[in-house]
Amino acid sequence: MFFYSELFGLEGQTVRQRWSLEGKPMQGVAIEVTRVRQAAWSKSMMQPERTGNWTVEVADKAGKVLGRSNFAYNPN
């Protein structure tokens, strides 16, 4: 599964795409922002034991959530 985001006005900062399953952190991907407008993406390998409700958040260095998306994964 891929998560794409478009970042505006964050050049020179590092943001993090944080993946969680049912509220449990699963992975975080640091993204260095080098442009005024920048596309960014990360991925997580979906497996049958990871069925459930997912959230991906984009957060700044201080942990402030800049954006969030939710989805349900069910391989059946």
Short mmCIF file of C-alpha atoms in Angstrom, two decimals:
data_model
loop_
_atom_site.label_atom_id
_atom_site.label_comp_id
_atom_site.label_asym_id
_atom_site.label_seq_id
_atom_site.Cartn_x
_atom_site.Cartn_y
_atom_site.Cartn_z
CA MET A 1 0.00 0.00 0.00
CA PHE A 2 1.33 3.44 -0.91
CA PHE A 3 0.54 6.78 0.74
CA TYR A 4 1.14 9.96 -1.22
CA SER A 5 1.12 13.50 0.11
CA GLU A 6 1.84 16.91 -1.33
CA LEU A 7 3.84 19.20 0.94
CA PHE A 8 3.68 23.00 0.70
CA GLY A 9 5.89 25.59 2.39
CA LEU A 10 7.88 23.11 4.46
CA GLU A 11 11.24 23.34 2.65
CA GLY A 12 14.23 22.77 4.89
CA GLN A 13 12.22 20.64 7.31
CA THR A 14 11.88 16.91 7.84
CA VAL A 15 8.37 15.52 8.11
CA ARG A 16 7.32 12.00 9.01
CA GLN A 17 4.62 9.77 7.52
CA ARG A 18 3.45 7.64 10.47
CA TRP A 19 1.54 4.42 9.77
CA SER A 20 -0.62 2.89 12.53
CA LEU A 21 -2.95 -0.10 12.67
CA GLU A 22 -5.87 0.11 15.11
CA GLY A 23 -3.97 2.88 16.94
CA LYS A 24 -0.74 0.87 17.24
CA PRO A 25 2.31 2.48 15.54
CA MET A 26 3.64 0.24 12.78
CA GLN A 27 6.24 2.38 11.00
CA GLY A 28 7.44 5.91 10.43
CA VAL A 29 9.14 7.26 7.35
CA ALA A 30 11.19 10.47 7.52
CA ILE A 31 11.00 12.73 4.47
CA GLU A 32 13.37 15.63 3.90
CA VAL A 33 11.56 18.51 2.25
CA THR A 34 13.80 20.32 -0.20
CA ARG A 35 11.29 22.35 -2.25
CA VAL A 36 8.46 24.82 -1.65
CA ARG A 37 6.06 22.30 -3.20
CA GLN A 38 7.07 18.66 -2.99
CA ALA A 39 5.38 15.33 -3.53
CA ALA A 40 6.22 12.61 -1.01
CA TRP A 41 5.33 8.96 -0.58
CA SER A 42 5.91 5.95 1.60
CA LYS A 43 4.69 2.37 1.54
CA SER A 44 3.75 -0.41 3.92
CA MET A 45 3.60 -4.08 3.00
CA MET A 46 0.07 -5.28 3.66
CA GLN A 47 -0.20 -8.84 4.98
CA PRO A 48 -3.27 -10.84 6.06
CA GLU A 49 -2.39 -10.44 9.76
CA ARG A 50 -2.48 -6.67 9.28
CA THR A 51 -6.22 -6.61 8.57
CA GLY A 52 -8.03 -3.69 10.17
CA ASN A 53 -8.31 0.08 10.31
CA TRP A 54 -5.21 2.01 9.35
CA THR A 55 -4.24 5.66 9.79
CA VAL A 56 -1.39 7.46 8.08
CA GLU A 57 -0.41 10.84 9.49
CA VAL A 58 2.01 13.43 8.18
CA ALA A 59 3.68 15.16 11.12
CA ASP A 60 6.29 17.87 11.45
CA LYS A 61 9.46 17.68 13.57
CA ALA A 62 7.55 18.74 16.71
CA GLY A 63 4.97 15.98 16.16
CA LYS A 64 2.19 18.33 15.02
CA VAL A 65 -0.11 16.46 12.62
CA LEU A 66 -0.29 18.27 9.28
CA GLY A 67 -2.57 15.75 7.57
CA ARG A 68 -4.22 12.39 8.17
CA SER A 69 -5.89 9.69 6.12
CA ASN A 70 -7.76 6.57 7.25
CA PHE A 71 -8.48 3.36 5.38
CA ALA A 72 -9.54 -0.20 6.10
CA TYR A 73 -7.52 -3.17 4.85
CA ASN A 74 -9.14 -6.56 4.35
CA PRO A 75 -7.45 -8.97 1.90
CA ASN A 76 -10.54 -11.20 1.61
#
